[in-house]
Coordinates of C-alpha atoms and ligand atoms in Angstrom, one line a residue:
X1 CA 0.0 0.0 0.0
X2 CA 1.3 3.5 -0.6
X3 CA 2.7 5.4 2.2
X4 CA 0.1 7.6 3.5
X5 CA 1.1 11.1 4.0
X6 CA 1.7 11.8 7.6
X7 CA -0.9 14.5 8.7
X8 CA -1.1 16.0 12.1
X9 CA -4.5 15.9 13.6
X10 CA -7.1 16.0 16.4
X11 CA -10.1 13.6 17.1
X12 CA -13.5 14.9 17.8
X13 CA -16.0 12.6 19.4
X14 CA -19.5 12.5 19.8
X15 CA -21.2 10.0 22.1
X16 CA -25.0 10.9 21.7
X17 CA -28.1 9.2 21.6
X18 CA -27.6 7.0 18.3
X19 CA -24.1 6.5 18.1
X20 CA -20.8 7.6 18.8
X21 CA -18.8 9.1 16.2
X22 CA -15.6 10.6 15.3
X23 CA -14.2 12.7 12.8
X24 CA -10.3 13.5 12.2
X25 CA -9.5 17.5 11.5
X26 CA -6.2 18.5 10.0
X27 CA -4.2 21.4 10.7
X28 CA -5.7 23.2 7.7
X29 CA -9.0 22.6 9.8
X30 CA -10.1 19.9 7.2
X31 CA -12.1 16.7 7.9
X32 CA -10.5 13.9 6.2
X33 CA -12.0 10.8 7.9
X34 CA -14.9 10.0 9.9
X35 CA -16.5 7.3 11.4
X36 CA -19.7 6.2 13.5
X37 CA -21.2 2.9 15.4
X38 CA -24.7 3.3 15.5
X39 CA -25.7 1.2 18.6
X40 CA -29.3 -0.2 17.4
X41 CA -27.2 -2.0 14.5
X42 CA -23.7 -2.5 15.3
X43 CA -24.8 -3.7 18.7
X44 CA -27.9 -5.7 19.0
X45 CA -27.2 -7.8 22.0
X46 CA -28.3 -4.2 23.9
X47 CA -31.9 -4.1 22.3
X48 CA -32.0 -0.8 21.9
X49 CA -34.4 1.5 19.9
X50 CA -32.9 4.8 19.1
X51 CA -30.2 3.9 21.3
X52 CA -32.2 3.9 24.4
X53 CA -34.4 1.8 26.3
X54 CA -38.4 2.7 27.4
X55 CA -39.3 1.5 30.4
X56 CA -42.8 0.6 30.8
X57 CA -44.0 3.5 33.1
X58 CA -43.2 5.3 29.9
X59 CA -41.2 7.9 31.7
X60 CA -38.4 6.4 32.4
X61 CA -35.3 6.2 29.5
X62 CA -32.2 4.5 30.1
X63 CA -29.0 3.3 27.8
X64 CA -26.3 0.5 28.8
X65 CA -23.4 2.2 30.1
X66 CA -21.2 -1.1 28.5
X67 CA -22.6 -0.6 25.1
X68 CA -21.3 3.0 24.9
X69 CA -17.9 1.1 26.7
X70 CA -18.0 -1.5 23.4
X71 CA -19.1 1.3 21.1
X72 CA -15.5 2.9 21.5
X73 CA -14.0 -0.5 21.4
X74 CA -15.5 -1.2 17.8
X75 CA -15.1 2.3 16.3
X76 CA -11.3 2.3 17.4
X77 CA -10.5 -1.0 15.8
X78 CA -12.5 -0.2 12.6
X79 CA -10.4 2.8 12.6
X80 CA -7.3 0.7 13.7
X81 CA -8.4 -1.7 10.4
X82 CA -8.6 0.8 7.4
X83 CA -5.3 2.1 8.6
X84 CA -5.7 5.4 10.2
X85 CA -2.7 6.3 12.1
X86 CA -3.2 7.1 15.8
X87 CA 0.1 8.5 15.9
X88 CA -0.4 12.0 13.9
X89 CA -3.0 12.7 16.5
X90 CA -2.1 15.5 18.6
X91 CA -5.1 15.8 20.7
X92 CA -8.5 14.6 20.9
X93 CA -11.5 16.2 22.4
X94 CA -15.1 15.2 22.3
X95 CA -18.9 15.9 23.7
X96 CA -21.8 13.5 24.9
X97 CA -25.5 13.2 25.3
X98 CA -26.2 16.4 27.3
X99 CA -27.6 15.4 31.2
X100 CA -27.0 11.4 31.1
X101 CA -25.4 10.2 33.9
X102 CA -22.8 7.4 34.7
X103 CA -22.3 5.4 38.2
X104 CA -18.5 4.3 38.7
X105 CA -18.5 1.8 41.2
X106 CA -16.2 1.9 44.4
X107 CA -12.6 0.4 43.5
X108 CA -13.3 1.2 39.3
X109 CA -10.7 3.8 39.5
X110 CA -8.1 1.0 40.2
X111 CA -9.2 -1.0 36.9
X112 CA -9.1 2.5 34.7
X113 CA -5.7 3.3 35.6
X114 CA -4.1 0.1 34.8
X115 CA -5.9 -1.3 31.5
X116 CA -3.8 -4.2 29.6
X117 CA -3.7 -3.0 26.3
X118 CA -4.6 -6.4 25.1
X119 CA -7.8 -6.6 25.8
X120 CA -10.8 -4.5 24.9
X121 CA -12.4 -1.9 27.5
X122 CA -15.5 -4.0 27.4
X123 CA -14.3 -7.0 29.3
X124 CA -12.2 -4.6 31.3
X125 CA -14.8 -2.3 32.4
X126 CA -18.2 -4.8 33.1
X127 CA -18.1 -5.2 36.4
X128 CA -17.0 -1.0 37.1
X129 CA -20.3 0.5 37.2
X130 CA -22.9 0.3 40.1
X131 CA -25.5 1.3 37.8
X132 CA -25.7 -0.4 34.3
X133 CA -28.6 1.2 33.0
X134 CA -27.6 5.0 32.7
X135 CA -30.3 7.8 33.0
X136 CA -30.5 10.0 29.8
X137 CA -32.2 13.2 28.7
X138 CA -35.6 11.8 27.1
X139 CA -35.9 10.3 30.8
X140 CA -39.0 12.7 32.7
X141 CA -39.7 10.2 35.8
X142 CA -38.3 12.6 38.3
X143 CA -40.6 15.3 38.4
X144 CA -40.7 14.8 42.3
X145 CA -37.4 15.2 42.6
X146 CA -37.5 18.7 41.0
X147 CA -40.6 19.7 42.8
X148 CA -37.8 18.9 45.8
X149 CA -35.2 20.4 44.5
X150 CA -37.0 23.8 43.5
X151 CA -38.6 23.9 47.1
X152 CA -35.2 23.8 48.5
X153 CA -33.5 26.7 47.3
X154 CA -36.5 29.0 46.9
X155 CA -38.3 28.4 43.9
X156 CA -38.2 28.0 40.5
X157 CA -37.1 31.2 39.7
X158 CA -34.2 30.7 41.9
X159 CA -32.9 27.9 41.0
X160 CA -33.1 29.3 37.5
X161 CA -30.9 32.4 38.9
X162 CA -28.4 29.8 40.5
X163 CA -28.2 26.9 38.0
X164 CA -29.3 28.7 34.6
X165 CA -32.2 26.6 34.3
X166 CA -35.2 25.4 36.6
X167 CA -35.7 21.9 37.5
X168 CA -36.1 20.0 34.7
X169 CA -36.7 16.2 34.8
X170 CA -33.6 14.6 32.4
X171 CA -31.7 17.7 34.4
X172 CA -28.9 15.7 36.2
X173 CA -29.3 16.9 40.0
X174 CA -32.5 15.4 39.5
X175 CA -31.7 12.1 38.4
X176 CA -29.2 11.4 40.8
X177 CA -32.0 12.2 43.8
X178 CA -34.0 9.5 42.1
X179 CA -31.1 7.0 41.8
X180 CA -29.9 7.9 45.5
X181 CA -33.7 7.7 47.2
X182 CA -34.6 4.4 45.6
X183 CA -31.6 3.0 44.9
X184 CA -29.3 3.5 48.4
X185 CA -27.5 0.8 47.6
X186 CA -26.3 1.5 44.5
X187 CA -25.6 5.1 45.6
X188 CA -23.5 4.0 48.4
X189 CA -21.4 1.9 46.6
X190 CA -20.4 4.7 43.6
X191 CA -17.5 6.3 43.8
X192 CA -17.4 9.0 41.1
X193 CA -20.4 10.0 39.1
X194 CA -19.6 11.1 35.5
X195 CA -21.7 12.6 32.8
X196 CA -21.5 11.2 29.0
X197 CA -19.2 13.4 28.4
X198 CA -16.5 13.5 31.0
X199 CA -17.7 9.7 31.4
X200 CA -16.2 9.2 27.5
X201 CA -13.2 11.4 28.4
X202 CA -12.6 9.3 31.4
X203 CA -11.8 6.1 29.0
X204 CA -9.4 7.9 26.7
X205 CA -7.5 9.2 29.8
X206 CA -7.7 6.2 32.2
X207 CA -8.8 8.6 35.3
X208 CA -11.4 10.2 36.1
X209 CA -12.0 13.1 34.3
X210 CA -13.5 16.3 35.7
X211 CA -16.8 17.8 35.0
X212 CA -16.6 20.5 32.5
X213 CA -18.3 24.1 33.2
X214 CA -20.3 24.2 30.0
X215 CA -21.7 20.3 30.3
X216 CA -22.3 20.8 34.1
X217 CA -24.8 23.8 33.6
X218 CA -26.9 21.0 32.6
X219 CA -27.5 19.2 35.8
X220 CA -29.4 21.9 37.9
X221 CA -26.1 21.6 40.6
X222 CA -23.7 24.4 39.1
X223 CA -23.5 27.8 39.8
X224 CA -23.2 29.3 36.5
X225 CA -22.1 32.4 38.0
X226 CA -19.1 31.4 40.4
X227 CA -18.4 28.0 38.1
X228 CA -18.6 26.0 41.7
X229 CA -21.2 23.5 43.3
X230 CA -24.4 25.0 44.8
X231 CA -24.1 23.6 48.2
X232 CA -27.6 23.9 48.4
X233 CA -28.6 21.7 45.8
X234 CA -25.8 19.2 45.8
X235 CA -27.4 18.7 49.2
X236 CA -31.0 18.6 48.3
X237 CA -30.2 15.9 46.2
X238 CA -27.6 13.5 47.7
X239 CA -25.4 13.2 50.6
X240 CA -22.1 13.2 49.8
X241 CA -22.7 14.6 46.1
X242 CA -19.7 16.8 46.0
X243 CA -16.5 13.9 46.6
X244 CA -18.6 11.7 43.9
X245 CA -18.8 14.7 41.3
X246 CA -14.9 16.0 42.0
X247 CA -14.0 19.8 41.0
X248 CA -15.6 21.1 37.7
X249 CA -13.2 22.7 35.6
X250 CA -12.9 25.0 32.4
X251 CA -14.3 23.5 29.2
X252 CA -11.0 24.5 28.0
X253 CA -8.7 22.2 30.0
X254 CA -6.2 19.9 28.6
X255 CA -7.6 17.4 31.7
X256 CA -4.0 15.1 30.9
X257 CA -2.3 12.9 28.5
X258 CA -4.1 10.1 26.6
X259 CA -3.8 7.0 28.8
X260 CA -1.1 4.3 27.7
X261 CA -3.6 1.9 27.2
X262 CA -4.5 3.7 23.9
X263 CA -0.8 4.5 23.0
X264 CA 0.1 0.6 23.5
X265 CA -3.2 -0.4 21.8
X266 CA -3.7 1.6 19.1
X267 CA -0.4 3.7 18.4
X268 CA -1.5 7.1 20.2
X269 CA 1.3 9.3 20.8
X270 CA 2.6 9.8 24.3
X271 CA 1.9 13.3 24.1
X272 CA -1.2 13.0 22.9
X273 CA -3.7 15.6 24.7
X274 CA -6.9 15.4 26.5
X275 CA -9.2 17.7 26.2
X276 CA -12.3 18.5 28.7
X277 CA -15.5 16.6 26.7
X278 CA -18.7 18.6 27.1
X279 CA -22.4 18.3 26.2
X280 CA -23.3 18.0 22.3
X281 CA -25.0 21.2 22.6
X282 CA -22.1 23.2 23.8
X283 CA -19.8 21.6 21.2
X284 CA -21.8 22.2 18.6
X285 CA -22.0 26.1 19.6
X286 CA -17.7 25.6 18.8
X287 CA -18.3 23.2 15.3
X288 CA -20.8 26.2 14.4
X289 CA -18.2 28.8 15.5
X290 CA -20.8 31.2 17.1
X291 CA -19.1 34.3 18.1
X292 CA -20.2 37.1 20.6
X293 CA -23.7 38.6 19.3
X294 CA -24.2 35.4 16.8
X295 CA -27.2 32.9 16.9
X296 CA -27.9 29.8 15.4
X297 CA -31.3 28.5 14.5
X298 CA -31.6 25.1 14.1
X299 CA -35.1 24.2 12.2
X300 CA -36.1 20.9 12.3
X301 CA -38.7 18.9 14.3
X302 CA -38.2 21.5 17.0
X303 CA -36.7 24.7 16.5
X304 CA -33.8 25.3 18.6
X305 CA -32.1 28.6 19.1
X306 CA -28.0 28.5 20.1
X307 CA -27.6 32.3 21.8
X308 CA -24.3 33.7 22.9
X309 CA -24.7 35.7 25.4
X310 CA -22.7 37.8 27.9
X311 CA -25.0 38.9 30.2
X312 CA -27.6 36.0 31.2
X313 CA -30.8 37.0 32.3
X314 CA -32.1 33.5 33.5
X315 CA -35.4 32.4 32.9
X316 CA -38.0 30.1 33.9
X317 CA -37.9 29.2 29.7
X318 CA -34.8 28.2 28.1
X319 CA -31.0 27.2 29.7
X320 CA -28.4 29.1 30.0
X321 CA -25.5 27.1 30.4
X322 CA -21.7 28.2 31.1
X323 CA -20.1 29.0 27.1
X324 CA -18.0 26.4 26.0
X325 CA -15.2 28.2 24.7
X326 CA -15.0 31.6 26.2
X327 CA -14.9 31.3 30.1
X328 CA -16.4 34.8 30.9
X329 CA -19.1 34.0 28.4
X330 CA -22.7 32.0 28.4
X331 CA -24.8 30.2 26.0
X332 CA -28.3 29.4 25.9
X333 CA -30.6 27.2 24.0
X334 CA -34.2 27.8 23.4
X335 CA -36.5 24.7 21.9
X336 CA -39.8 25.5 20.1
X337 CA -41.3 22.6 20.1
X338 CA -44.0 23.7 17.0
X339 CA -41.1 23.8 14.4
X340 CA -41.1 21.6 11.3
X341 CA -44.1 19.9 11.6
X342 CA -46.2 23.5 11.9
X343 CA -45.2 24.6 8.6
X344 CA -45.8 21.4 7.0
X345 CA -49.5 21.3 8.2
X346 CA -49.4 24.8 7.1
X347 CA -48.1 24.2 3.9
X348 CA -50.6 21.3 3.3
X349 CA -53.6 23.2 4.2
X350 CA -52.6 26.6 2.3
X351 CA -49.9 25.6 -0.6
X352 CA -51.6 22.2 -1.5
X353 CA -48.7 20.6 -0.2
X354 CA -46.0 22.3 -2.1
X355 CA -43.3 24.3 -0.7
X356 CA -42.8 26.7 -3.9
X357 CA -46.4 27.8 -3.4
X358 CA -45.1 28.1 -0.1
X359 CA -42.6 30.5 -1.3
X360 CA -44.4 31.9 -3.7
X361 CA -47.1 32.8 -1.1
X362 CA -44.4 34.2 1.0
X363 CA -43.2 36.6 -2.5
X364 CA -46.4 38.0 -2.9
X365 CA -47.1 39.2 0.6
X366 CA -45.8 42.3 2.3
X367 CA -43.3 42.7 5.4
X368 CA -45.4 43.0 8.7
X369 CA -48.4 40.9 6.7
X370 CA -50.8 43.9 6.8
X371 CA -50.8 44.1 10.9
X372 CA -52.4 40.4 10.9
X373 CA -50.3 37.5 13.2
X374 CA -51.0 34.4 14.2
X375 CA -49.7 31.9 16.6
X376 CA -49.8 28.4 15.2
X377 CA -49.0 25.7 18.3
X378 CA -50.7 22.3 17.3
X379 CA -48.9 20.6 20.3
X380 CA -48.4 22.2 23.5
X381 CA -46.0 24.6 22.8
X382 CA -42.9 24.9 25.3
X383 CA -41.5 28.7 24.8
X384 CA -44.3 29.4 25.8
X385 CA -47.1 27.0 27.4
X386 CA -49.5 27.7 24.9
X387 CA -51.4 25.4 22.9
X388 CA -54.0 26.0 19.7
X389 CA -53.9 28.6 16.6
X390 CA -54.4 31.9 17.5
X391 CA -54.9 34.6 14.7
X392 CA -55.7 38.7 14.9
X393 CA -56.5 41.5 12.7
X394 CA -54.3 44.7 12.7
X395 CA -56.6 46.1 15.3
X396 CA -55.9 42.6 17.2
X397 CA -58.9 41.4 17.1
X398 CA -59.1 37.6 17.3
X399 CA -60.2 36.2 14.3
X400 CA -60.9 32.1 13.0
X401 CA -59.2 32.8 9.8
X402 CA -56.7 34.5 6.9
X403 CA -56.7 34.4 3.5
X404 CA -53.9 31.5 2.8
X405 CA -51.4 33.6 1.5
X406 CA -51.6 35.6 5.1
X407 CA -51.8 32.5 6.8
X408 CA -48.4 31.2 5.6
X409 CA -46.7 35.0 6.0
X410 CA -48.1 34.7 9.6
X411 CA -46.7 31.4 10.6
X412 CA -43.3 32.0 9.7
X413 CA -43.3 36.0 11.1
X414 CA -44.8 34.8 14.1
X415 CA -42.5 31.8 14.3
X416 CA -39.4 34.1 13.7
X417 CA -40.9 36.9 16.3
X418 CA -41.5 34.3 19.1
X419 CA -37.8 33.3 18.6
X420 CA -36.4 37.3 18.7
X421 CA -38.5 37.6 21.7
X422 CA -37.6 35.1 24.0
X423 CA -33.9 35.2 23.1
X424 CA -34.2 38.8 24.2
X425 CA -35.8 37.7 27.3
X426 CA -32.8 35.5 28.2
X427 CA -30.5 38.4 27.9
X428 CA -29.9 38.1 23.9
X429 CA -29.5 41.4 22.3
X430 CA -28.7 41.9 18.4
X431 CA -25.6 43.6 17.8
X432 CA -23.7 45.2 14.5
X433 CA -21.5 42.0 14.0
X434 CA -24.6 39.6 14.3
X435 CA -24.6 37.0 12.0
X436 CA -27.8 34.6 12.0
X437 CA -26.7 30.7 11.2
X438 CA -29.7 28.7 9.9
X439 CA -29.6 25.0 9.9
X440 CA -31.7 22.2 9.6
X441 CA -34.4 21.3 6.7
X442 CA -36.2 24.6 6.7
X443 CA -33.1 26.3 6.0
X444 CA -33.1 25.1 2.4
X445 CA -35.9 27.4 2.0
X446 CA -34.5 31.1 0.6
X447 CA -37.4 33.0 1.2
X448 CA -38.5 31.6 4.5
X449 CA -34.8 32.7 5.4
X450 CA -35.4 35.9 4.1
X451 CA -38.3 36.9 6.8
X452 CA -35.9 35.2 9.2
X453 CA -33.3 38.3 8.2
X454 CA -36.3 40.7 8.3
X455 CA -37.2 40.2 11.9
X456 CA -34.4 40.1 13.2
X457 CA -32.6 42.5 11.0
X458 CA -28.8 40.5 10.6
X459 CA -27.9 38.7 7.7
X460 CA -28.9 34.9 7.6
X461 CA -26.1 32.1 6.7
X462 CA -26.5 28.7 6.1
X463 CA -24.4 26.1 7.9
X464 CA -24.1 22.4 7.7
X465 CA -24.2 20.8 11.2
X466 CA -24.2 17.3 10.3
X467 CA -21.4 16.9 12.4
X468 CA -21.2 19.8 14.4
X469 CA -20.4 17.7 17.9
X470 CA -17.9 16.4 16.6
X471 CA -16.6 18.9 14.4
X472 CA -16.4 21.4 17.3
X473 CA -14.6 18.7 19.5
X474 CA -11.7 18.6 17.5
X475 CA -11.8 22.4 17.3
X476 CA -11.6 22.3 20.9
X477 CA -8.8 20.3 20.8
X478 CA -7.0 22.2 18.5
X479 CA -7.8 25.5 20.9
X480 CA -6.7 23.0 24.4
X481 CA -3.2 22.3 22.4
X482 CA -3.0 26.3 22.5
X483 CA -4.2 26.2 26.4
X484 CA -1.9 29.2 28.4
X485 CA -1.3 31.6 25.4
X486 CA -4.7 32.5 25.6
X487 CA -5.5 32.8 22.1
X488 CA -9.3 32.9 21.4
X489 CA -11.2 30.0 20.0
X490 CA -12.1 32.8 17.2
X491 CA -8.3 32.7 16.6
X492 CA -7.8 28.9 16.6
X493 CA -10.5 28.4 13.7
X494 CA -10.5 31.0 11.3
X495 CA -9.2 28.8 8.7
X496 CA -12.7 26.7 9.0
X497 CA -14.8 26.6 5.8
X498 CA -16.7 29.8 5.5
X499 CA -20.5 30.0 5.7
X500 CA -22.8 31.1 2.5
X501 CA -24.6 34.3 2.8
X502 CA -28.0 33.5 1.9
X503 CA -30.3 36.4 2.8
X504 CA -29.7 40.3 4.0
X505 CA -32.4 42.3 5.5
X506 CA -34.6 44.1 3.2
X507 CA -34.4 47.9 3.7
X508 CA -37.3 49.2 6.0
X509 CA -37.4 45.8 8.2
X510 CA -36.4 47.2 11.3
X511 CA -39.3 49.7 10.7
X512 CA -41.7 47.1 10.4
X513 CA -40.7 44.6 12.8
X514 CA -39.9 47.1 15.7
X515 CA -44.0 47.5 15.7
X516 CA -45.0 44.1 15.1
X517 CA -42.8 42.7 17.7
X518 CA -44.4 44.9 20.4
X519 CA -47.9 43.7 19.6
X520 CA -46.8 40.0 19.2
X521 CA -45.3 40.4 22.4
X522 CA -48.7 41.9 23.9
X523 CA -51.0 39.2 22.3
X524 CA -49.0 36.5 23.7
X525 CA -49.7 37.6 27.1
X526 CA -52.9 37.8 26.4
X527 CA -53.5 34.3 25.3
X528 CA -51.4 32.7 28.5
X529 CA -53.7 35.1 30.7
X530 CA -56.4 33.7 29.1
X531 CA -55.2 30.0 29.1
X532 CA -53.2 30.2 32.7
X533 CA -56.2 32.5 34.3
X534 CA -55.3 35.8 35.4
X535 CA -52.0 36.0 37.8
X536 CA -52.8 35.6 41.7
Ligands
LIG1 O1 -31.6 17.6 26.4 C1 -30.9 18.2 25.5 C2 -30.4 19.6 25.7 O2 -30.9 20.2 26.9 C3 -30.7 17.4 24.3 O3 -30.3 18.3 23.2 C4 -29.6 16.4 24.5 O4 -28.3 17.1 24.8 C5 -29.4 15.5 23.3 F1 -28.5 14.6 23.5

């Protein structure tokens, strides 16, 4: 076989839901191998569906730590067999399934350190955990345990102020209560509990690896502000939380070398550096290469806003969670849960099904729709609790219908408006710089980007995120092999792929949207005091 060219990289890794991935980034910030095991097919013997197991309460969702363990085993020897070579890879970084947990058993730190390279994790690892079926975030059985948690520290509002978020179910704090109240045994006899990520980091540096700021906004136990453990909730949830969890730590850290194990195994250099994992979410902020003022709209199933933002201004909506690559920063996510599916219904019922009427319904209607907006929430709508279609006149009176042209104009304004609202209500403000990065299927969609651009007055680029998680990972391990010269993430990636300009904001937008925005702002008061009954 030809000698490959040697070519100095860094791994990114993504353990999520489905699989785990990896993709290798060059210097020249290139991706020129990837790789995945998806777990329903490369590993039946766990029966999963989408990766995760139902229980039958319906509430409960779980995964088997071992098949993420054998997972990592397989990808590295597929990798291993079509002869990628470990030993050009300068560091590795990576992110997991936001809020899972994982249960180290007492003594497992002894196995991790000293691994024989000649066997695989998998029969190393199977009897380290005291918890083999591992809590993940489309788990909502512990809505006790947030009712506990919230009680404890003052409120939902509160713990939104300390943590960045209210209680939320998959939230980690949460799920750990569970496991400790109905599980004591299990809980007494775990010695470190990890999160995917730093779990996933933990097997490439054969230790336990700290908690990362970004990954631990996620469990409803970080103070977002100071970057420590809120005593208060660690102890509403578990005794002796803090020695199981160890210090969390900047997203940025270079956490150690890789462990021998991989060097002996598979060729890894020495050298070769760990950086801090951290949720998907966070690392796909990095693969997106959001900057200050930027935000990215993700529009698929659910719309899902990434926000960077410098100021937080927590919410009982939304999470803010530490920023993965710029310490004194934060970043928030927002999740509409009437995304996609709305404007297909829409599109069915007013472009007979077809997204260039769509569009072309969209071209022949004005900015600002004639004063007319809608609210369009089929399913119970999450930012905010509102459910049902709710259209007014430009003298907002409610009415049960629009011409269809209006109708579609209205869905996507009032889709776009809800977003620029409740960003701003988490502290988000547009600035001169802003760039707007679209993503998902809508985003194929010129003209629905174009109102996008309108509202919010920035310019609207379109991004592929396909591998974002992973993609930011290695980016993040590019910026850890640059840890203590402080030179920004902006810096470390500015050779990436530019993004395509697709729409600019028509002239007169602001104008137009500055009004609309107030009265879509008053209107969907109205309907939650109308739903939710007037405030006590
Ligand atoms: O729960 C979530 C974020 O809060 C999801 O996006 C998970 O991170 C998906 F793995």
């Amino acid at each position: 076989m030809a000698e490959r060219a040697a070519r100095r990289c860094c791994l990114g890794w993504d353990f999520s839901t489905q699989q785990v991935k990896v993709v290798a980034v060059d210097a020249e910030l290139s991706v020129f191998y990837e790789d995945s095991v998806q777990f329903d097919r490369d590993l039946v013997e766990f029966g999963t569906q989408g990766g995760v197991h139902v229980h039958k309460d319906g509430l409960t969702v779980t995964s088997p730590v071992l098949m993420w363990v054998q997972a990592l085993d397989i990808i590295l020897e597929k990798m291993k067999a079509s002869g990628f070579d470990f030993s050009q890879v300068l560091a590795l970084s990576g992110a997991g399934q936001q809020h899972g947990s994982v249960y180290w058993k007492t003594g497992a730190s002894q196995v991790l350190t000293s691994l024989s390279p000649d066997l695989p994790l998998r029969e190393q690892l199977q009897a380290c955990f005291s918890i083999s079926n591992c809590p993940v975030w489309m788990d909502s059985s512990t809505a006790a345990q947030c009712r506990q948690l919230e009680a404890a520290v003052g409120g939902a509002q509160a713990l939104s102020r300390l943590t960045g978020s209210r209680a939320y179910e998959r939230f980690t704090g949460n799920q750990i209560a569970k496991i400790y109240q109905q599980n004591p045994e299990a809980y007494s006899h775990t010695e470190r509990i990890s999160l995917v990520s730093s779990f996933a980091a933990s097997l490439f540096l054969g230790s336990y690896s700290p908690v990362d700021y970004s990954d631990g906004s996620g469990m409803n136990l970080l103070q977002i502000q100071d970057k420590v453990w809120s005593q208060a909730c660690l102890g509403a949830c578990a005794p002796r939380l803090e020695e199981k969890l160890g210090r969390p730590v900047p997203s940025c850290s270079v956490v150690g070398p890789i462990s021998s194990y991989f060097v002996q195994r598979y060729g890894f250099p020495p050298g070769c550096k760990v950086v801090a994992f951290t949720g998907d979410n966070p690392a796909s902020l990095a693969g997106m290469r959001l900057e200050e003022g930027d935000i990215a709209v993700s529009l698929g199933t659910s719309d899902t806003l990434f926000l960077w933002l410098q100021e937080p201004t927590p919410a009982l909506e939304g999470h803010i969670f530490c920023n993965p690559v710029d310490p004194q920063h934060y970043m928030a996510l927002l999740c509409f849960k009437n995304g996609s599916l709305m404007r297909e219904k829409i599109r069915d019922e007013s472009a007979s099904g077809s997204w260039s009427e769509f569009s072309k319904a969209l071209q022949s209607t004005e900015m600002g729709n004639g004063g007319n907006l809608g609210f369009y929430f089929d399913v119970m709508e999450i930012t905010p609790e509102i459910i049902g279609r709710h259209r007014f006149s430009a003298e907002n009176r409610e009415v049960s219908a629009f011409p269809r042209e209006v109708e579609i104009r209205a869905l996507i304004e009032g889709q776009f408006m809800a977003k620029k609202i409740h960003a701003e209500a988490l502290g988000y403000r547009v600035m001169p710089k802003t760039k707007i990065l679209a993503t998902g299927g809508a985003s194929h969609n010129r003209d629905i980007l174009q109102v996008l651009a309108d509202v919010f007055g920035a310019p609207v680029y379109i991004i592929d995120t396909a591998n974002s998680a992973c993609v930011g990972s290695a980016y993040r391990a590019f910026h850890g092999l640059a840890a203590g010269t402080d030179m920004p993430f902006a810096e470390i990636v500015k050779l990436a792929p530019d993004r395509r300009l697709v729409a600019t904001p028509t002239p007169g937008a602001s104008q137009v949207y500055e009004a609309l925005l107030q009265r879509y702002a008053m209107l969907e008061q109205r309907i939650l005091s109308q739903t939710r009954g007037p405030p006590e």
